[in-house]
Amino acid sequence: MIGDQKTILSGVQPSGNLTIGNYLGAIKNFSAFPAEYKPFYCVVDLHAITVRQVPAELRRRTYETLALYIASGLDPEKNVLFVQSHVPAHAELGWILDCYTMFGELSRMTQFKDKSAKHADNINAGLFTYPVLMAADILLYQADLVPIGADQKQHLELTRNIADRFNQVYGETFTVPEPYIAATGMKIMSLQEPTLKMSKSDPNPNAVVRILDPRDEILRKFKRAVTDSGAEVRFSPDKPGVSNLMTIYSCFSGKTFAEIEAEFAGKGYGDFKTAVGEVTADALAPVQAEFARLMNDKAYLENVMKSGAEQAGYYARKTLSKVRRKIGFVN
Ligand code: AQP
């Protein structure tokens, strides 16, 4: 809450070509909030370097992620769209909050355990303190609501604990945020290993459908998707492959699981997978067209970045100066 206005904050890392998991779990929901909320959406490049990035690719993906925000319906006139590293207050508050976060709390974060296993040759301190920087992102804008996929729930819980702890020591300083997790699309799974989350950095290209994949590739990936034994299209824990495809189909078509089960009763998996591919490709086509147009206008994207950083910086500095005063730093 800034003044008497409620705020929303969320972000996506430019750490790979974004997937339909990022789209359905996060970006697509960003434009669905009532106008009473002031929305802040950032491209979290500081987070991305917790895993080694190729510099030219990181730069390109930062532009691309911003363009995808806009192409997915976020109007820069109505949303503060910015790049995290353009607002130095994120790193500064991140350090301060490190000193109010316990080693034991961070050790329990499952994403740290997962990413340490995936990047055993680069278990850096940033990977460990990642959730504290995420807390700083959220608390700087006094966010009331944070739209996230289910995988980020534990990090948001930690943010709430850090905010509570700080407020208890220094008096009311931060809004304690609530997660917003969409009813469907909260966790899109890999097409090849449907018990694992679909991740943009998955090395298996068939496991991941990317927002910018061409139509024929989308159709092909769904055709190759792992399904389960039997031939029935039914949502059930013992059918993780089919259930994941049903979730994707439901998110893009707006149909309920019961409607989908009825639609494919008596038909095989083949028809179903083709339909999922088509509905996905149809839904992504306008986003892809708008993305291509925006990427041809770098000057426009740079203007959005600049204006976003100025607006975000204004609010971030206000919170940071309050924090500095409460801690006892000399201004
Ligand atoms: N598979 C998913 N289903 C639903 N939501 C998802 N999100 C990510 N994957 C899925 C949500 O997208 C937002 C941005 O995620 P992120 O870029 O901050 O990082 P992440 O969660 O680590 O995403 P990836 O794709 O798995 O990236 P890599 O491979 O780089 O680690 C978040 O709200 C997230 O919940």
XYZ file of C-alpha atoms and ligand atoms in Angstrom:
366
model
C 0.000 0.000 0.000
C 1.427 3.357 -1.061
C -0.576 6.141 0.569
C -4.094 4.779 0.222
C -3.420 2.920 -3.025
C -3.003 -0.854 -3.073
C -0.071 -2.133 -5.115
C 0.892 -5.262 -7.042
C 4.397 -6.387 -7.905
C 5.721 -9.325 -9.872
C 8.662 -10.163 -12.089
C 10.118 -12.654 -14.517
C 13.802 -13.505 -14.954
C 15.294 -12.970 -18.423
C 17.121 -16.263 -17.904
C 15.825 -18.068 -20.982
C 13.162 -17.969 -23.665
C 9.919 -17.764 -21.718
C 7.615 -20.774 -21.552
C 3.859 -21.204 -21.490
C 4.437 -21.924 -17.758
C 5.713 -18.360 -17.282
C 2.809 -17.134 -19.412
C -0.042 -19.060 -17.773
C 1.370 -19.014 -14.233
C 2.360 -15.367 -14.255
C 2.307 -12.936 -17.216
C -1.197 -13.698 -18.538
C -2.640 -12.986 -15.087
C -0.838 -9.659 -14.709
C -3.379 -7.733 -16.773
C -6.374 -9.244 -14.968
C -6.338 -7.128 -11.810
C -8.817 -4.383 -10.954
C -7.753 -0.808 -11.709
C -7.686 0.087 -7.992
C -4.268 -1.613 -7.749
C -1.151 0.217 -8.871
C 0.827 -2.424 -10.817
C 4.626 -2.756 -10.920
C 6.117 -5.438 -13.183
C 9.846 -5.861 -13.531
C 12.322 -7.852 -15.560
C 14.481 -9.292 -12.792
C 17.936 -9.296 -14.347
C 19.730 -9.234 -10.968
C 18.093 -12.576 -10.189
C 19.069 -14.015 -13.557
C 22.811 -13.815 -12.826
C 22.508 -16.288 -9.942
C 22.953 -18.734 -12.825
C 25.730 -18.057 -15.350
C 24.384 -16.073 -18.352
C 25.900 -15.253 -21.737
C 26.054 -11.391 -21.645
C 24.680 -10.765 -25.160
C 21.821 -13.199 -24.540
C 20.965 -11.661 -21.187
C 20.776 -8.226 -22.849
C 18.588 -9.528 -25.693
C 16.265 -11.409 -23.348
C 15.832 -8.346 -21.150
C 14.378 -6.487 -24.145
C 12.378 -9.569 -25.142
C 10.850 -10.059 -21.702
C 9.759 -6.433 -21.604
C 8.316 -6.760 -25.126
C 6.439 -9.906 -24.048
C 4.916 -8.066 -21.087
C 3.555 -5.430 -23.450
C 2.532 -7.946 -26.132
C 0.626 -9.916 -23.465
C -1.542 -6.908 -22.681
C 0.358 -4.776 -20.167
C -0.043 -1.177 -21.252
C 3.038 0.856 -20.163
C 0.740 3.842 -19.624
C -1.169 1.910 -16.957
C 1.561 -0.350 -15.541
C 5.010 0.541 -14.272
C 7.233 -1.719 -16.414
C 10.914 -1.629 -15.568
C 14.227 -3.467 -15.378
C 15.272 -4.400 -11.833
C 18.935 -3.354 -12.141
C 17.840 0.133 -13.312
C 16.581 0.783 -9.766
C 19.594 0.417 -7.436
C 17.339 0.421 -4.349
C 16.608 -3.292 -4.996
C 20.217 -4.302 -4.357
C 20.511 -1.914 -1.412
C 17.380 -3.132 0.360
C 18.399 -6.692 -0.531
C 21.593 -6.286 1.512
C 19.759 -4.694 4.435
C 17.192 -7.520 4.503
C 19.997 -10.116 4.356
C 20.755 -8.960 7.878
C 17.176 -9.726 8.963
C 16.982 -13.188 7.387
C 18.228 -16.334 9.063
C 20.643 -18.814 7.520
C 18.321 -21.647 8.595
C 15.343 -20.063 6.797
C 17.259 -19.814 3.524
C 18.579 -23.357 3.911
C 15.007 -24.648 3.818
C 14.171 -23.119 0.424
C 13.415 -25.929 -2.018
C 14.309 -23.826 -5.072
C 17.829 -23.369 -3.660
C 18.138 -27.122 -3.216
C 16.820 -27.780 -6.753
C 18.996 -25.141 -8.410
C 22.108 -26.188 -6.431
C 21.613 -29.715 -7.725
C 21.209 -28.411 -11.307
C 24.201 -26.054 -11.111
C 26.570 -27.999 -8.864
C 29.587 -26.196 -10.360
C 28.249 -22.729 -9.435
C 26.501 -22.775 -6.051
C 27.135 -19.085 -5.454
C 26.020 -16.955 -2.490
C 23.525 -15.117 -4.737
C 21.690 -18.368 -5.416
C 21.382 -18.826 -1.649
C 20.197 -15.265 -0.898
C 17.946 -15.025 -3.991
C 14.734 -15.082 -1.881
C 15.939 -12.052 0.111
C 16.395 -10.012 -3.065
C 12.916 -11.148 -4.068
C 11.639 -9.901 -0.699
C 13.311 -6.548 -1.368
C 11.639 -6.356 -4.814
C 8.237 -6.841 -3.221
C 8.638 -4.785 -0.043
C 10.129 -1.742 -1.815
C 6.763 -1.168 -3.515
C 4.750 -2.037 -0.402
C 3.000 -4.679 -2.518
C -0.348 -5.936 -1.218
C -0.582 -8.671 -3.832
C 2.069 -10.726 -5.644
C 0.906 -12.791 -8.647
C 3.124 -15.878 -8.831
C 3.142 -19.503 -9.900
C 2.805 -22.109 -7.140
C 6.585 -22.739 -7.241
C 7.225 -19.303 -5.703
C 4.874 -19.747 -2.741
C 7.636 -20.648 -0.298
C 9.631 -17.533 -1.243
C 6.583 -15.361 -0.678
C 6.037 -16.918 2.737
C 9.641 -15.983 3.593
C 9.023 -12.412 2.374
C 6.079 -12.195 4.760
C 8.243 -13.448 7.647
C 10.996 -10.918 6.869
C 8.469 -8.067 6.683
C 6.847 -9.139 9.974
C 10.223 -9.401 11.680
C 11.326 -5.960 10.505
C 7.969 -4.418 11.473
C 8.212 -5.944 14.937
C 11.671 -4.512 15.548
C 11.152 -1.031 14.034
C 7.372 -0.508 13.957
C 5.108 -0.593 10.891
C 7.439 -0.220 7.878
C 6.419 -2.747 5.237
C 3.081 -3.965 3.907
C 2.935 -7.725 4.478
C 2.076 -9.095 1.002
C -0.402 -11.791 -0.007
C 0.326 -14.240 -2.845
C -2.056 -14.376 -5.795
C -1.945 -17.840 -7.355
C -4.334 -18.433 -10.252
C -6.770 -21.337 -9.847
C -5.565 -23.019 -13.047
C -2.144 -22.616 -14.620
C -0.508 -22.390 -11.179
C 1.979 -25.081 -12.173
C 2.465 -26.168 -15.759
C 4.543 -29.329 -15.940
C 7.190 -30.574 -18.368
C 5.754 -32.267 -21.477
C 8.354 -35.028 -21.182
C 8.438 -35.500 -17.396
C 5.029 -34.338 -16.190
C 5.948 -34.678 -12.529
C 8.514 -31.863 -12.957
C 7.796 -28.155 -13.481
C 8.129 -26.792 -17.009
C 11.248 -24.590 -16.753
C 12.712 -22.208 -19.309
C 16.200 -23.571 -18.662
C 15.240 -27.220 -19.294
C 17.850 -28.597 -21.712
C 15.308 -30.945 -23.383
C 13.623 -28.842 -26.124
C 10.636 -31.219 -26.359
C 9.805 -30.741 -22.682
C 9.089 -27.041 -22.998
C 6.700 -24.990 -25.136
C 7.970 -21.435 -25.460
C 5.742 -18.403 -25.976
C 7.613 -17.600 -29.179
C 7.719 -21.118 -30.647
C 6.421 -21.262 -34.243
C 3.037 -22.922 -34.768
C 4.385 -26.145 -36.334
C 6.838 -26.569 -33.466
C 4.072 -26.117 -30.889
C 1.946 -28.750 -32.652
C 4.894 -31.130 -32.887
C 5.852 -30.764 -29.200
C 2.304 -31.491 -28.057
C 2.093 -34.502 -30.367
C 5.248 -35.864 -28.706
C 4.068 -35.081 -25.178
C 4.249 -37.980 -22.746
C 0.799 -39.292 -21.831
C -0.246 -42.021 -19.443
C -1.449 -45.589 -19.721
C -5.027 -46.050 -20.912
C -6.655 -43.903 -23.565
C -9.099 -41.838 -21.536
C -8.859 -38.038 -21.307
C -9.499 -37.619 -17.591
C -8.084 -35.257 -14.932
C -6.593 -37.399 -12.189
C -3.428 -37.649 -10.025
C -2.638 -41.026 -11.602
C -2.608 -39.338 -15.048
C -0.036 -36.532 -14.636
C 0.672 -36.228 -18.383
C -2.954 -35.992 -19.482
C -3.871 -33.778 -16.506
C -1.107 -31.334 -17.443
C -2.346 -31.189 -21.047
C -5.895 -30.662 -19.776
C -4.693 -27.763 -17.603
C -3.022 -26.133 -20.609
C -6.100 -26.717 -22.781
C -8.372 -25.310 -20.083
C -6.221 -22.171 -19.598
C -6.137 -21.354 -23.308
C -9.736 -22.334 -24.182
C -11.540 -21.295 -20.999
C -13.235 -24.734 -20.865
C -13.668 -26.600 -17.558
C -12.149 -30.053 -16.987
C -15.654 -31.602 -17.156
C -16.264 -29.964 -20.547
C -12.907 -31.199 -21.825
C -13.578 -34.758 -20.608
C -16.947 -34.700 -22.391
C -15.438 -33.246 -25.584
C -12.864 -36.052 -25.865
C -14.937 -38.960 -24.512
C -14.373 -41.944 -26.792
C -11.605 -40.225 -28.758
C -7.929 -41.175 -28.407
C -5.003 -39.200 -27.036
C -3.968 -38.286 -30.602
C -7.009 -36.061 -31.251
C -6.670 -34.527 -27.825
C -2.979 -33.651 -28.238
C -3.665 -32.064 -31.634
C -6.429 -29.952 -30.095
C -4.167 -28.805 -27.232
C -1.495 -27.812 -29.769
C -3.966 -25.884 -31.895
C -5.591 -23.992 -29.065
C -2.149 -23.056 -27.709
C -0.820 -21.905 -31.085
C -4.012 -19.908 -31.775
C -3.838 -18.159 -28.398
C -0.153 -17.309 -28.759
C -0.343 -16.052 -32.363
C -1.484 -12.473 -31.526
C 1.097 -12.231 -28.721
C 3.826 -13.331 -31.141
C 2.738 -10.811 -33.807
C 2.733 -7.921 -31.353
C 6.077 -9.087 -29.930
C 7.648 -9.017 -33.418
C 6.356 -5.486 -33.991
C 7.739 -4.270 -30.649
C 11.158 -5.844 -31.157
C 11.497 -3.767 -34.312
C 11.113 -0.630 -32.230
C 13.984 -0.707 -29.740
C 13.739 3.038 -29.148
C 10.177 2.585 -27.897
C 11.220 -0.252 -25.553
C 14.080 1.887 -24.218
C 11.656 4.722 -23.536
C 9.406 2.342 -21.607
C 12.431 1.135 -19.585
C 13.521 4.693 -18.814
C 10.115 5.946 -17.805
C 9.467 2.754 -15.783
C 12.782 3.107 -13.917
C 11.978 6.742 -13.069
C 8.535 5.900 -11.709
C 9.660 2.754 -9.859
C 12.745 4.586 -8.526
C 10.562 7.290 -7.008
C 8.523 4.798 -4.931
C 11.534 2.591 -4.144
C 13.570 5.519 -2.799
C 10.680 6.538 -0.548
C 10.580 3.086 1.106
C 14.358 2.860 1.283
C 14.701 6.230 2.969
C 12.099 5.149 5.567
C 14.075 1.936 6.176
C 17.384 3.797 6.476
C 15.905 6.215 9.008
C 14.423 3.411 11.117
C 17.665 1.423 11.177
C 19.712 4.442 12.215
C 21.711 5.202 9.066
C 22.824 8.826 8.736
C 21.246 10.550 5.747
N 5.875 -24.168 -15.008
C 5.322 -23.087 -14.454
N 3.995 -23.061 -14.189
C 3.425 -21.954 -13.638
N 4.118 -20.835 -13.335
C 5.428 -20.813 -13.590
N 6.384 -19.880 -13.421
C 7.569 -20.350 -13.855
N 7.418 -21.603 -14.325
C 6.109 -21.928 -14.175
C 6.132 -18.557 -12.854
O 6.682 -17.583 -13.732
C 7.129 -16.474 -12.953
C 8.493 -16.083 -13.384
O 9.395 -17.117 -13.082
P 10.926 -16.764 -12.998
O 11.405 -16.322 -14.305
O 11.164 -15.803 -11.890
O 11.684 -18.043 -12.580
P 11.356 -19.515 -12.347
O 10.162 -19.727 -11.480
O 12.630 -20.116 -11.849
O 10.996 -19.962 -13.819
P 11.696 -21.006 -14.694
O 10.993 -20.991 -15.996
O 11.751 -22.317 -13.982
O 13.138 -20.402 -14.887
P 14.546 -21.058 -14.759
O 14.521 -22.274 -15.653
O 15.486 -20.001 -15.229
O 14.731 -21.410 -13.326
C 7.028 -16.858 -11.488
O 5.874 -16.260 -10.925
C 6.873 -18.348 -11.534
O 6.108 -18.825 -10.457
